[in-house]
Structure formats: C-alpha cells, structure tokens
Amino acid sequence: HSHPVQAMQQVGSRNALSLVSASSDGRLCVWSMAMLREPQDLLDLKYDRSRREVAITALTFPGQSTNSLYVGAEDGAVCQVVIHGAKEGVVDVFDGHDGPVSGLHMHPSADAVSSPCSSPDALGNLALSSSFDWSVKLWSVKNHRLPVLSFDTFEGYVLDARWHPVHPAVFAAVDAEGYVHLWDLSQSFDAPAMRTESPHQRGLALNHCAWSGDGQKLATCDSAGAVSVYSVDPKLAQPRGEDVMAFQDRVRQLQPVIPRASVGGRY
C-alpha cells in the first residue's frame, strides 16, 4: 500500500488463512498469514463507467467467502467486489448514503447458523452500513440496489455498526457524539431498544465496536484511546423463537427505501 489502510479482515479456514487489506486509493491486497513481506495478490478498484478510483473506507466478507466481498466508499457507495474470476473488480454498486461509509457488516448468519432460530437463507444477504450522513442503512444485497431500511435517529456521524453474533435481529451502532445504540429489529424498526453514553467523557467519538463471541459483552474504542466494555442483557444470547420468526417474516416483506431527493438526485 502507498495510501492509508482503511480496513482489513482475516478470511479463510484455519489451515489457509489470508488477510485482505484495503486502502483509500482503492487498492485491495491479499496476504498470506505465513508470509507478510509482500501480498499474494493486488487489485485496484475502479468504477466501470468513470474509471475513477473507489476510495475504500470499509469492507466485509459474506459467510465463508474468500473471493467475493463488499466495500464501502468515501462517496457513500457500497460496492460488490470479486477478487478472482472472469470479471474481477467492482461488479455491482449500491447507492444510498450521502456521506462516507464508516462501517460495513454482513449478517453473521451467512457464516453459520449461529442460533437454532435463525435462517441463513432469510438473513444471510442482509448488510449494515454506517455513515457520516448520520444514518445506518440495512441492505438486502441479493435483492435490491437501494437500502430496505434507513435508521435516521442519530444526532451525529455514525462510525460503526455490528450485528449481534447470536441474536439475528440485534445490532449495535456507535457515533461521534459518544453514544452506543442497541437496536432490536424484532421489536422495532423505528427506535433503538437502548441508548447510552460513553462512561469516560461526554463528546468523545466512539470509533468502533465489537461483540464478544457469546454476545454478552460489547467493546467500544474512543477518540482518546480508551476501550470500554459493556455488559449486555443475557436475554440477547437466548432470543425467543417467535421473535426471530417474526423478524424473518418482516425482512422478507421489506422493499427499497424511496430516496428523499428523488426529484433532485441522490439522497
């Protein structure tokens, strides 16, 4: 890389691990964990029509895939990317944000059935994106090029959003105002189930969040370098079957969000 690295993710199996990194000039590098001196593969992403570089800001891989991924960009786009194949590079573009994409996460049911209540077929194509436009978008990437839900209750830049590893309808989001937002989509699409302020100091941006494997802890990091760990209601690790089924039914009925600026261009 010759530009700042904005995102990376480890992919593959235990015996064949790779690290994929992405920089702001649109370059993807695939590294072997056994040899990090130089990348195994390089791919420079450009938009098909303009040949403009995709200024990558986030990335996520669906399920066990090591070849197909989604990247978020500085211009607000989400792109599907193929690393190897007859048509490598950007193969699809999803338009929905007014500002840079700060976080991107595919639903964990694409990895495995993390809960006996969840259905990979119903939920595995869902993705969350967070953005500087004060919103989180929900995408059904195999069905629509526009978001199917927009969560617009935030009061500042949203810097990350992550699905819960066990409860298929729950996700966390953190913002530049120092708040953690916990959403339970089996209960409401309109408002978070919980919103709490960082315990350290008001106004410190929370840059990232990550769940523990059992989903009972949530870690956040802030702009002053502090990491906070929150305990979460244990009920989240044991979702009720009827709530999850209701959420899956609602997801199947979701349709693309009509752009607010449909007469004047983008969102």
XYZ file of C-alpha atoms in Angstrom:
267
model
C 0.000 0.000 0.000
C 1.074 3.568 -0.674
C -2.053 5.211 0.836
C -3.624 4.864 4.306
C -5.036 1.405 5.048
C -8.688 1.883 5.978
C -9.909 -1.680 6.607
C -8.792 -5.281 6.830
C -10.296 -8.682 7.528
C -8.948 -12.181 8.052
C -10.653 -14.804 5.862
C -10.350 -18.479 5.031
C -10.024 -21.645 7.090
C -7.694 -22.368 9.966
C -5.218 -24.083 7.642
C -5.458 -21.497 4.862
C -5.802 -18.058 6.417
C -5.468 -14.886 4.377
C -5.562 -11.232 5.338
C -7.307 -8.803 2.992
C -6.438 -5.130 3.423
C -7.853 -2.086 1.645
C -6.509 1.434 1.266
C -8.043 4.781 0.374
C -6.690 4.687 -3.201
C -8.890 1.681 -3.995
C -6.204 -0.981 -3.649
C -7.023 -4.410 -2.204
C -4.122 -6.594 -1.068
C -4.416 -10.295 -0.250
C -1.735 -11.523 2.151
C -0.738 -14.999 3.240
C -0.523 -15.137 7.033
C 2.605 -17.239 6.576
C 4.351 -14.520 4.565
C 3.537 -10.885 5.186
C 6.555 -9.416 3.415
C 4.606 -8.889 0.207
C 0.987 -9.520 -0.867
C -0.020 -12.570 -2.883
C -2.485 -10.540 -4.973
C -3.210 -6.898 -5.758
C -6.413 -5.433 -7.130
C -7.029 -1.744 -7.864
C -10.756 -0.983 -7.751
C -12.308 1.482 -10.185
C -15.864 2.349 -11.151
C -16.670 0.891 -14.568
C -18.033 3.990 -16.263
C -15.775 6.743 -14.976
C -12.703 4.603 -14.232
C -12.485 6.645 -11.050
C -10.783 5.014 -8.071
C -13.023 3.564 -5.367
C -11.818 5.315 -2.213
C -12.373 2.394 0.165
C -13.359 3.146 3.759
C -14.723 -0.242 4.973
C -15.052 -3.864 3.885
C -16.907 -7.048 4.816
C -16.978 -10.628 3.532
C -20.226 -12.636 3.406
C -20.121 -16.026 5.080
C -17.114 -18.188 4.325
C -16.361 -16.395 1.058
C -12.746 -15.510 0.308
C -13.330 -14.204 -3.213
C -16.444 -12.021 -3.050
C -16.775 -9.093 -0.679
C -18.466 -5.721 -0.212
C -16.642 -2.426 0.293
C -17.865 0.952 1.472
C -16.525 4.096 -0.175
C -15.833 7.733 0.588
C -18.539 8.854 -1.859
C -21.238 6.941 0.044
C -21.448 3.930 -2.274
C -21.346 0.257 -1.315
C -19.736 -1.970 -3.964
C -19.702 -5.698 -4.522
C -16.207 -6.835 -5.464
C -14.821 -10.069 -6.896
C -11.088 -10.680 -6.397
C -10.625 -13.503 -8.935
C -12.741 -14.501 -11.895
C -13.813 -13.676 -15.425
C -14.999 -10.278 -14.203
C -12.818 -9.186 -11.321
C -13.094 -5.852 -9.556
C -16.331 -3.918 -8.956
C -19.292 -5.967 -10.230
C -22.185 -4.031 -8.649
C -22.780 -0.666 -6.971
C -25.373 0.109 -4.274
C -26.228 3.771 -3.768
C -27.751 5.001 -0.529
C -25.571 7.257 1.611
C -24.929 10.997 1.451
C -21.542 10.783 3.155
C -18.570 8.452 3.524
C -19.351 4.891 4.621
C -17.682 4.383 8.007
C -18.632 0.762 8.724
C -19.968 -2.274 6.866
C -21.001 -5.681 8.226
C -22.670 -8.693 6.619
C -25.165 -10.612 8.747
C -23.415 -13.380 10.725
C -25.992 -15.971 9.682
C -24.104 -16.013 6.394
C -21.181 -17.546 8.327
C -23.151 -20.277 10.052
C -26.423 -20.799 11.800
C -25.414 -19.027 14.987
C -28.826 -19.604 16.523
C -31.183 -22.530 16.026
C -33.860 -19.903 15.369
C -32.046 -18.129 12.552
C -32.246 -18.931 8.877
C -29.211 -18.260 6.670
C -31.422 -18.212 3.569
C -33.623 -15.465 5.003
C -30.963 -13.296 6.642
C -27.600 -14.114 5.092
C -27.881 -11.408 2.412
C -28.512 -8.601 4.929
C -25.805 -5.990 5.415
C -25.481 -2.963 7.685
C -23.668 0.212 6.683
C -22.951 3.227 8.872
C -22.088 6.659 7.544
C -21.106 10.250 8.204
C -24.608 11.161 6.954
C -25.966 10.399 10.464
C -27.596 7.122 9.460
C -27.342 3.341 9.378
C -28.747 1.539 6.325
C -29.997 -2.026 6.053
C -29.376 -3.689 2.683
C -30.707 -6.862 1.092
C -27.778 -7.159 -1.277
C -29.070 -10.071 -3.352
C -32.450 -8.460 -3.949
C -32.161 -4.653 -4.167
C -29.613 -1.984 -5.066
C -31.174 0.515 -2.663
C -31.380 0.125 1.131
C -34.515 -1.527 2.505
C -34.397 0.374 5.805
C -32.790 3.615 6.933
C -32.230 4.275 10.649
C -32.140 8.057 10.976
C -32.470 8.740 14.711
C -28.776 9.537 15.202
C -27.551 13.043 16.058
C -24.079 12.905 14.518
C -21.693 10.849 12.438
C -22.305 7.112 12.868
C -18.874 5.484 12.947
C -19.604 1.755 13.148
C -22.421 -0.798 13.206
C -22.124 -4.501 14.045
C -24.627 -7.353 14.056
C -25.009 -9.329 17.273
C -23.315 -12.747 16.890
C -26.235 -14.697 18.410
C -29.473 -12.717 18.203
C -30.189 -12.316 14.464
C -32.328 -9.173 14.907
C -29.953 -7.163 17.122
C -27.165 -4.780 16.160
C -25.067 -2.140 17.895
C -24.013 1.228 16.488
C -21.664 3.894 17.867
C -21.452 7.568 16.970
C -19.212 10.614 17.078
C -21.190 12.070 19.982
C -20.064 9.247 22.296
C -23.252 7.158 22.352
C -23.858 3.432 21.997
C -27.150 2.484 20.331
C -28.588 -1.017 20.623
C -31.310 -1.936 18.133
C -33.631 -4.953 18.337
C -35.349 -5.227 14.963
C -37.640 -7.985 16.222
C -39.273 -5.301 18.386
C -38.987 -2.066 16.393
C -37.665 -0.630 13.140
C -38.232 2.930 14.381
C -36.178 3.413 17.550
C -33.286 1.740 19.372
C -34.023 -0.528 22.305
C -31.293 1.217 24.300
C -29.046 4.274 24.017
C -26.269 5.002 26.493
C -23.406 7.458 26.749
C -19.736 6.518 26.961
C -18.746 6.435 30.659
C -15.474 8.319 30.166
C -16.314 11.790 28.897
C -19.126 13.403 27.011
C -18.373 14.194 23.418
C -15.604 11.672 22.760
C -16.254 9.929 19.460
C -16.686 6.159 19.603
C -14.791 4.943 16.549
C -15.526 1.198 16.539
C -17.447 -1.512 18.350
C -17.092 -5.306 18.562
C -19.098 -8.097 20.218
C -17.706 -10.962 22.263
C -18.291 -14.391 20.714
C -21.187 -15.154 23.053
C -22.769 -11.741 22.506
C -22.845 -10.875 26.211
C -20.169 -8.146 26.029
C -19.757 -5.179 23.706
C -16.417 -3.371 23.412
C -16.057 0.171 22.084
C -12.999 2.357 21.499
C -12.985 6.139 21.615
C -11.011 9.026 20.135
C -8.898 9.372 23.310
C -7.625 5.789 23.072
C -9.819 4.249 25.774
C -11.599 0.906 25.368
C -14.883 0.381 27.238
C -16.585 -2.988 27.725
C -20.337 -3.117 28.329
C -22.346 -5.992 29.745
C -25.469 -6.766 27.732
C -28.745 -8.318 28.857
C -28.206 -12.122 28.766
C -31.618 -12.472 27.082
C -29.948 -11.307 23.879
C -27.966 -14.543 23.811
C -31.202 -16.544 24.023
C -33.599 -14.973 21.501
C -37.175 -16.196 21.578
C -38.086 -18.257 18.555
C -41.298 -16.349 17.912
C -39.462 -13.004 17.853
C -36.899 -14.268 15.369
C -39.542 -15.791 13.109
C -41.490 -12.534 13.153
C -38.316 -10.636 12.215
C -37.616 -13.002 9.322
C -41.151 -12.532 8.030
C -40.787 -8.743 8.188
C -37.440 -8.890 6.391
C -38.974 -10.850 3.503
C -41.528 -8.064 3.022
C -39.062 -5.152 3.006
C -38.895 -3.022 -0.129
C -36.300 -0.414 -1.176
C -36.413 2.944 0.572
C -37.579 5.720 -1.766
C -34.837 8.372 -1.974
C -35.772 11.584 -0.186
C -34.262 13.622 -3.030
C -35.842 11.615 -5.810
C -36.511 14.776 -7.830
C -33.056 16.208 -7.370
C -30.607 13.354 -7.458
C -29.008 11.354 -4.689
C -30.009 11.140 -1.021
